[in-house]
Steps between C-alpha positions, in 0.01 A plus 500: 500500500522290190848423364381568144437864587853542633655326200288708262610823672866404540606681181334822614655469844853455364454796266377713790793386715745599225336843472521543878870415503570737208310790659670440835846484345444817296369679811803396703743613229320834464493529878874446520569777252267745675619378840863570411405856406301547820790356700735748334262776603484370858878489544549833326643794689223723369231526764213546257593181310523306825157626606349425160632143516370459854153620396497259205597211724246591767216525249571186304583286804199631690231454236390140433604356166141430393413868550805598293402260222146634484616861522748466213255312278206735551705820529657448158164410346337810646747726322460334162802271505371166375761276659461121499443346841830311486697821442320673787571199723871501412518874567324477836706199607816681394411814695410297808803273497728799438420633846601173664804443280628852557500440875687172448760676285530790744559257785770328297674829423481614861641167620835572336714694749617844388860393567477242222435772242773720644747211487410425138547867410839502675601196294416687179176327403259695281143569611364213291768258620416579862140382453590186307 
């Protein structure tokens, strides 16, 4: 390949790399928010919430990301929602990463022994202070 072609395209490549980083970051942040909600459902004492969270995790961890991206993009377009491709990509990445992040958060919550929470309650800590 000729070096002139690479140098000519360098500006486009850096712009595309910046877009990729921005979309990835936005998807991860959205995934964390959704993942925290799914994690709360999974550790809930209500059986239907736990099952709903488990189904969400099974679906989004089991379906390949490319299929999710295509599904979100074309599903929204089919029902008349003209969403830009970047927004659809952020949404699909957020939904996918939420399933993985919720399992990470659930593992972290389950790693704390129950006795730690009981000891903090006995010492007079509030519910928010216990989880700090």
